Amino acid sequence: MTDVAARATAGFRSAYGAEPAGRWAAPGRVNLIGEHTDYNDGFVLPFALPLRTVAAAAPQEGERWTVCSELSADPVSFDADDLATPGKVTGWAAYVAGVVWALRDAGHPVPGARIAIASDVPVGSGLSSSAAIEAAVLAALVDLGGPGLPEDRWPRLAQRAENVYVGAPTGIMDQSAAIRCREGHALFLDCRDESIEHIPFDLDAAGLAVLVVDSRAPHRHADGEYAARRKSCERAAALLGVPALRDVAVADLDGALGRLPDDEMRRRVRHVVTEDQRVLDTVALLRAGRVREIGPLLTASHVSMRDDFEITVPEIDLAVESALAAGALGARMTGGGFGGCVLALVEADHADKVATAVTAAYAERGFAAPGTVPVLPAPGATRLD
Ligand code: GLA
């Protein structure tokens, strides 16, 4: 397939009969570890994928925005009045309108613009294709509007686009990854104060690879279940008298669990509290250059998501089990859950063997063939030209 940046330019030319003023790229992400911890003010460790979304853009007169993408032939157009009417812009274009809305709502001037979007980030695979759109469009609009909005403020704005304008109650991880990741590193993010540390994650040097397995499982009730998990965590924090579950230390976990009313809530809390600790332990190992040793933490994270947070599905569990049986050092579901992708840490020269074993296990169970691809940590949002 043609390079994604070239496709964005071609889309711009064919929709608007003109040349773009520039092109801005933002990646999809996988999360190495730290799932459903972001909206609990906790820790996450995502890295950016080499798969990117590109926005080709140019200013246009007035407060009007026009956007086209490979997802729909006809451009979608909206103005300042449309932005004030909830539900006026829908589908993929809502992520774009949400970014314009969030920037304006925060008092930042946004120039009218024409935008064409092309993407290599698969939609619906849990690799944050929506955050990649938000980040690429935000980068374009901030640049076209002139300097003045530091990059560390972008993730919250993109998150507001998604939470308030689109109406999905997600945390800050995906937008932070799409914007702030660095090549060759995982992004250690404290979701309470948004402080970051780029943690070297040099797979090549360690003779390792991360294999991403797209389960191709349809997302089942993902939105409602995500919102339910979030509510349960917030109720638990309120019952425990803490601002967020991040404030429950692992050492105090048993005492905290004893103060909660039902088993389901206890398991939700146990996942979040132990998952935060697994992120910290993973970061400590990576800082010490002990990459190979993070495997068991990844697998423990998966078990916790499967048994305590209950967000996995049979296709996902099978990918993890079959990867481990074929020699992966660790494997876990990545992302919000109920489908999406698994990542497996493997010896570089075993990547093919593990991919083949997972594919064979799927065939045996009668599941649709999974996608398998080795990935390396890529950069976050950038201006291309
Ligand atoms: C989705 C959300 C993120 C995060 C993950 C789970 O990707 O967008 O904010 O909550 O699920 O870790």
Coordinates of C-alpha atoms and ligand atoms in Angstrom, one line a residue:
M1 CA 0.0 0.0 0.0
T2 CA 1.2 3.5 -0.7
D3 CA 2.9 5.3 2.2
V4 CA 0.3 6.9 4.5
A5 CA 1.7 10.4 4.2
A6 CA 1.5 10.2 0.4
R7 CA -2.1 9.0 0.7
A8 CA -3.0 11.9 2.9
T9 CA -1.5 14.3 0.4
A10 CA -3.4 12.6 -2.5
G11 CA -6.6 12.7 -0.5
F12 CA -6.1 16.4 0.1
R13 CA -5.4 17.1 -3.5
S14 CA -8.4 15.2 -4.8
A15 CA -10.9 16.6 -2.2
Y16 CA -9.8 20.2 -2.4
G17 CA -7.9 20.6 -5.7
A18 CA -5.0 22.2 -3.8
E19 CA -1.7 21.5 -2.0
P20 CA -1.7 21.0 1.8
A21 CA 0.4 23.5 3.9
G22 CA 1.9 20.7 5.8
R23 CA 1.4 17.1 7.1
W24 CA 1.3 16.0 10.7
A25 CA 1.6 12.4 11.9
A26 CA 0.6 10.6 15.1
P27 CA 0.9 6.9 16.0
G28 CA -1.3 4.2 17.3
R29 CA -0.1 2.6 20.6
V30 CA 0.2 -0.6 22.6
N31 CA 0.4 -0.5 26.3
L32 CA 3.3 -2.6 27.7
I33 CA 1.6 -2.7 31.1
G34 CA -0.8 -0.7 33.3
E35 CA -4.3 -1.4 32.2
H36 CA -7.4 0.5 33.5
T37 CA -5.0 2.3 35.9
D38 CA -5.1 5.7 34.0
Y39 CA -8.5 6.8 35.2
N40 CA -7.6 5.7 38.7
D41 CA -4.8 8.3 38.7
G42 CA -2.2 5.5 38.4
F43 CA 0.7 4.5 36.2
V44 CA 0.9 3.3 32.6
L45 CA 3.7 2.3 30.3
P46 CA 2.6 2.5 26.6
F47 CA 4.8 2.8 23.6
A48 CA 4.0 4.2 20.1
L49 CA 3.6 1.9 17.1
P50 CA 5.2 2.4 13.7
L51 CA 1.6 2.5 12.4
R52 CA 0.5 6.1 11.9
T53 CA -2.3 8.5 11.1
V54 CA -1.4 11.5 8.9
A55 CA -3.4 14.7 8.7
A56 CA -2.6 16.9 5.6
A57 CA -4.0 20.4 6.3
A58 CA -4.1 24.0 5.1
P59 CA -5.9 27.0 6.5
Q60 CA -9.2 28.2 5.1
E61 CA -11.1 31.5 5.5
G62 CA -13.5 31.9 8.4
E63 CA -14.5 29.7 11.3
R64 CA -15.1 26.6 9.1
W65 CA -13.5 23.2 9.1
T66 CA -13.7 20.7 6.3
V67 CA -12.3 17.2 6.7
C68 CA -12.2 14.1 4.6
S69 CA -10.7 10.7 5.3
E70 CA -10.1 7.3 3.7
L71 CA -13.1 6.2 5.8
S72 CA -15.6 8.2 3.8
A73 CA -15.6 9.6 0.3
D74 CA -17.5 12.9 1.1
P75 CA -15.8 15.7 3.1
V76 CA -17.6 16.6 6.3
S77 CA -17.9 20.4 7.0
F78 CA -18.8 22.2 10.2
D79 CA -18.6 25.7 11.6
A80 CA -18.6 27.3 15.0
D81 CA -22.4 27.1 15.4
D82 CA -22.3 23.4 14.5
L83 CA -19.8 22.8 17.3
A84 CA -22.2 24.2 19.8
T85 CA -24.9 21.7 18.8
P86 CA -24.2 18.4 20.5
G87 CA -24.5 15.4 18.1
K88 CA -24.2 17.5 15.0
V89 CA -21.0 15.9 13.8
T90 CA -20.9 12.2 14.2
G91 CA -18.7 9.1 13.3
W92 CA -15.0 9.5 12.8
A93 CA -15.4 13.2 12.0
A94 CA -16.5 13.7 15.6
Y95 CA -12.9 13.2 16.8
V96 CA -11.8 16.0 14.6
A97 CA -14.7 18.3 15.6
G98 CA -14.0 17.4 19.2
V99 CA -10.4 18.6 18.9
V100 CA -11.5 21.9 17.4
W101 CA -14.2 22.2 20.1
A102 CA -11.7 21.4 22.9
L103 CA -9.1 23.9 21.7
R104 CA -11.7 26.7 21.3
D105 CA -13.3 25.8 24.7
A106 CA -9.9 26.2 26.4
G107 CA -9.6 29.6 24.8
H108 CA -7.1 28.8 22.1
P109 CA -7.7 30.4 18.7
V110 CA -8.2 27.8 16.0
P111 CA -7.8 28.8 12.3
G112 CA -10.4 27.5 9.9
A113 CA -8.8 24.6 8.0
R114 CA -9.2 21.9 5.4
I115 CA -7.9 18.5 6.4
A116 CA -7.4 15.2 4.8
I117 CA -6.7 12.1 6.9
A118 CA -5.1 8.8 6.0
S119 CA -4.3 6.1 8.5
D120 CA -2.4 2.8 8.9
V121 CA -3.8 2.3 12.4
P122 CA -6.5 -0.4 12.2
V123 CA -9.9 0.8 13.5
G124 CA -11.5 -1.3 16.3
S125 CA -8.3 -3.3 17.2
G126 CA -7.7 -1.5 20.4
L127 CA -4.6 0.3 19.1
S128 CA -6.0 3.7 19.7
S129 CA -6.9 4.8 16.2
S130 CA -9.1 7.5 17.6
A131 CA -6.3 9.0 19.7
A132 CA -4.1 9.0 16.6
I133 CA -6.6 11.0 14.7
E134 CA -7.0 13.4 17.6
A135 CA -3.3 13.9 18.0
A136 CA -2.5 14.4 14.3
V137 CA -5.3 16.9 13.9
L138 CA -4.4 18.7 17.2
A139 CA -0.8 19.0 16.0
A140 CA -1.9 20.4 12.7
L141 CA -4.3 22.9 14.2
V142 CA -1.9 24.1 16.9
D143 CA 0.9 24.6 14.3
L144 CA -1.4 26.4 11.8
G145 CA -2.6 28.6 14.6
G146 CA 0.9 29.7 15.4
P147 CA 3.2 28.8 18.3
G148 CA 2.0 29.0 21.9
L149 CA 0.5 25.7 23.2
P150 CA 3.2 23.5 24.8
E151 CA 3.0 19.9 23.9
D152 CA 2.5 18.7 27.5
R153 CA -0.9 20.4 27.4
W154 CA -2.1 18.6 24.3
P155 CA -3.1 15.2 25.8
R156 CA -5.7 16.7 28.2
L157 CA -7.3 18.7 25.3
A158 CA -7.4 15.6 23.1
Q159 CA -8.9 13.6 26.0
R160 CA -11.6 16.3 26.5
A161 CA -12.4 16.0 22.8
E162 CA -13.1 12.3 23.4
N163 CA -14.7 12.5 26.9
V164 CA -16.9 15.6 26.5
Y165 CA -17.5 16.0 22.7
V166 CA -17.5 12.3 21.6
G167 CA -18.8 11.1 25.0
A168 CA -16.4 8.2 25.7
P169 CA -15.2 8.2 29.3
T170 CA -11.6 7.2 28.6
G171 CA -8.5 8.0 30.6
I172 CA -5.4 10.0 29.5
M173 CA -3.2 7.1 28.4
D174 CA -3.9 6.9 24.6
Q175 CA -3.7 10.6 23.9
S176 CA -0.5 10.9 25.9
A177 CA 1.1 8.0 24.1
A178 CA 0.1 9.3 20.6
I179 CA 1.6 12.7 21.5
R180 CA 4.5 12.2 23.9
C181 CA 6.1 8.8 23.1
R182 CA 9.7 8.6 21.9
E183 CA 11.4 6.2 19.5
G184 CA 13.1 3.2 21.3
H185 CA 11.4 4.0 24.6
A186 CA 8.3 3.3 26.6
L187 CA 6.4 6.2 28.1
F188 CA 6.2 5.9 31.9
L189 CA 3.3 8.2 32.7
D190 CA 2.0 9.2 36.1
C191 CA -1.7 9.8 35.2
R192 CA -2.3 12.0 38.3
D193 CA 0.2 14.8 37.5
E194 CA 1.0 13.8 33.9
S195 CA 4.8 13.7 34.7
I196 CA 6.6 11.4 32.3
E197 CA 9.9 9.5 32.0
H198 CA 11.1 8.0 28.7
I199 CA 12.2 4.5 29.7
P200 CA 14.7 2.9 27.2
F201 CA 13.1 -0.2 25.7
D202 CA 15.8 -1.5 23.4
L203 CA 14.4 -4.8 22.2
D204 CA 17.1 -5.3 19.6
A205 CA 19.9 -4.9 22.0
A206 CA 18.3 -7.5 24.3
G207 CA 17.7 -9.9 21.4
L208 CA 14.0 -9.7 22.0
A209 CA 10.9 -8.8 20.1
V210 CA 7.3 -7.7 21.0
L211 CA 4.8 -9.6 18.9
V212 CA 1.4 -8.0 18.6
V213 CA -1.5 -10.4 18.0
D214 CA -4.7 -8.9 16.7
S215 CA -7.3 -11.2 18.1
R216 CA -9.8 -10.0 15.5
A217 CA -12.5 -10.7 18.1
P218 CA -15.4 -8.4 17.7
H219 CA -15.6 -5.8 20.6
R220 CA -18.5 -7.1 22.7
H221 CA -20.3 -4.5 24.8
A222 CA -16.9 -2.8 25.2
D223 CA -18.2 0.8 25.8
G224 CA -20.8 -0.2 28.4
E225 CA -18.4 -2.5 30.2
Y226 CA -15.6 0.1 30.2
A227 CA -17.9 2.6 31.8
A228 CA -19.1 0.1 34.3
R229 CA -15.5 -0.7 35.4
R230 CA -14.7 2.9 35.7
K231 CA -17.8 3.5 37.9
S232 CA -17.0 0.6 40.1
C233 CA -13.5 1.9 40.7
E234 CA -14.7 5.4 41.5
R235 CA -17.3 4.0 44.0
A236 CA -14.7 1.9 45.6
A237 CA -12.4 4.9 46.0
A238 CA -15.2 6.8 47.6
L239 CA -16.0 4.0 50.0
L240 CA -12.4 3.8 51.0
G241 CA -12.2 7.5 51.5
V242 CA -9.3 8.1 49.0
P243 CA -9.3 10.4 46.0
A244 CA -8.5 7.5 43.6
L245 CA -7.5 3.9 43.8
R246 CA -3.9 4.9 43.2
D247 CA -3.9 6.0 46.8
V248 CA -4.3 2.5 48.1
A249 CA -0.8 1.0 48.7
V250 CA -0.2 -2.7 47.9
A251 CA 0.8 -3.1 51.5
D252 CA -2.6 -1.9 52.7
L253 CA -4.6 -3.9 50.1
D254 CA -5.9 -6.6 52.3
G255 CA -7.2 -4.1 54.9
A256 CA -8.8 -2.0 52.1
L257 CA -10.5 -5.1 50.6
G258 CA -12.0 -6.0 53.9
R259 CA -13.8 -2.6 54.0
L260 CA -15.6 -3.2 50.6
P261 CA -19.1 -4.5 50.4
D262 CA -18.9 -7.2 47.7
D263 CA -16.6 -9.6 46.0
E264 CA -16.9 -8.1 42.5
M265 CA -15.7 -4.7 43.8
R266 CA -12.9 -6.3 45.8
R267 CA -11.6 -8.0 42.7
R268 CA -11.8 -4.8 40.6
V269 CA -9.8 -3.0 43.3
R270 CA -7.3 -5.8 43.6
H271 CA -6.6 -5.6 39.9
V272 CA -6.0 -1.8 39.9
V273 CA -3.8 -1.7 43.0
T274 CA -1.7 -4.7 42.0
E275 CA -1.5 -3.4 38.4
D276 CA 0.0 -0.1 39.5
Q277 CA 2.6 -2.0 41.4
R278 CA 3.4 -4.2 38.3
V279 CA 4.0 -1.0 36.3
L280 CA 6.4 0.3 38.9
D281 CA 8.2 -3.1 39.0
T282 CA 8.4 -3.2 35.2
V283 CA 9.9 0.2 35.1
A284 CA 12.5 -0.7 37.8
L285 CA 13.5 -3.8 35.7
L286 CA 13.8 -1.8 32.5
R287 CA 15.8 0.9 34.2
A288 CA 18.2 -1.8 35.3
G289 CA 18.4 -3.1 31.8
R290 CA 16.8 -6.4 32.8
V291 CA 14.3 -6.5 29.9
R292 CA 13.9 -10.2 29.8
E293 CA 12.7 -10.3 33.4
I294 CA 9.6 -8.3 32.8
G295 CA 7.9 -11.4 31.1
P296 CA 6.3 -12.7 34.3
L297 CA 4.9 -9.3 35.2
L298 CA 3.2 -9.1 31.8
T299 CA 1.6 -12.5 32.3
A300 CA 0.5 -11.7 35.9
S301 CA -1.1 -8.6 34.5
H302 CA -3.1 -10.7 32.1
V303 CA -4.2 -13.1 34.8
S304 CA -5.4 -10.1 36.8
M305 CA -7.4 -8.7 33.9
R306 CA -8.9 -12.1 33.1
D307 CA -9.8 -13.2 36.7
D308 CA -10.2 -9.9 38.7
F309 CA -11.1 -7.2 36.2
E310 CA -12.9 -9.6 33.9
I311 CA -12.2 -7.8 30.6
T312 CA -10.8 -10.6 28.4
V313 CA -12.6 -12.8 25.9
P314 CA -11.8 -16.4 24.8
E315 CA -9.8 -15.3 21.6
I316 CA -7.6 -13.1 23.8
D317 CA -7.0 -15.7 26.4
L318 CA -6.1 -18.3 23.8
A319 CA -3.6 -15.9 22.2
V320 CA -1.9 -15.5 25.5
E321 CA -1.9 -19.2 26.4
S322 CA -0.7 -20.3 23.1
A323 CA 2.0 -17.7 22.9
L324 CA 3.3 -18.7 26.4
A325 CA 3.1 -22.4 25.5
A326 CA 5.2 -21.7 22.4
G327 CA 7.9 -20.1 24.6
A328 CA 7.0 -16.4 24.9
L329 CA 8.6 -14.9 28.0
G330 CA 5.3 -13.1 28.9
A331 CA 2.1 -12.2 27.3
R332 CA -0.9 -10.0 28.0
M333 CA -3.9 -8.3 26.5
T334 CA -3.3 -4.6 25.8
G335 CA -5.9 -1.9 25.8
G336 CA -9.4 -1.5 27.1
G337 CA -10.4 -5.1 26.6
F338 CA -13.3 -7.2 25.3
G339 CA -11.3 -7.9 22.1
G340 CA -8.4 -6.1 20.6
C341 CA -4.8 -7.1 20.8
V342 CA -2.4 -9.2 22.8
L343 CA 1.3 -8.5 23.1
A344 CA 3.9 -11.2 23.7
L345 CA 7.5 -10.7 24.7
V346 CA 9.6 -13.2 22.7
E347 CA 13.1 -14.1 21.9
A348 CA 13.7 -12.3 18.5
D349 CA 14.5 -15.6 16.8
H350 CA 11.3 -17.2 18.2
A351 CA 8.9 -14.6 16.9
D352 CA 7.9 -16.6 13.8
K353 CA 7.5 -19.7 15.8
V354 CA 5.2 -18.0 18.4
A355 CA 3.1 -16.4 15.6
T356 CA 2.7 -19.7 13.9
A357 CA 1.7 -21.4 17.1
V358 CA -1.0 -18.8 17.9
T359 CA -2.4 -19.0 14.4
A360 CA -2.5 -22.8 14.6
A361 CA -4.3 -22.6 18.0
Y362 CA -6.9 -20.2 16.6
A363 CA -7.5 -22.6 13.6
E364 CA -8.0 -25.5 16.0
R365 CA -10.6 -23.6 18.0
G366 CA -12.4 -22.5 14.9
F367 CA -11.6 -18.8 15.5
A368 CA -10.9 -16.4 12.5
A369 CA -7.2 -16.1 11.8
P370 CA -5.4 -13.6 14.0
G371 CA -3.1 -10.9 12.7
T372 CA 0.5 -11.1 14.0
V373 CA 3.2 -8.4 13.6
P374 CA 6.5 -7.7 15.5
V375 CA 6.7 -4.0 16.5
L376 CA 9.4 -1.6 17.8
P377 CA 8.7 1.6 19.9
A378 CA 8.2 4.5 17.5
P379 CA 7.9 8.3 18.0
G380 CA 4.9 10.3 19.0
A381 CA 3.2 13.1 17.1
T382 CA 5.5 15.0 14.7
R383 CA 5.3 17.5 11.9
L384 CA 6.4 15.8 8.7
D385 CA 7.0 18.8 6.5
Ligands
GLA1 C1 -8.7 2.4 26.6 C2 -8.8 3.9 27.2 C3 -7.6 4.2 28.0 C4 -7.3 3.2 29.1 C5 -7.4 1.8 28.5 C6 -7.3 0.7 29.6 O1 -7.6 2.3 25.7 O2 -8.9 4.8 26.1 O3 -7.8 5.5 28.6 O4 -8.2 3.3 30.1 O5 -8.5 1.5 27.7 O6 -6.0 0.7 30.2

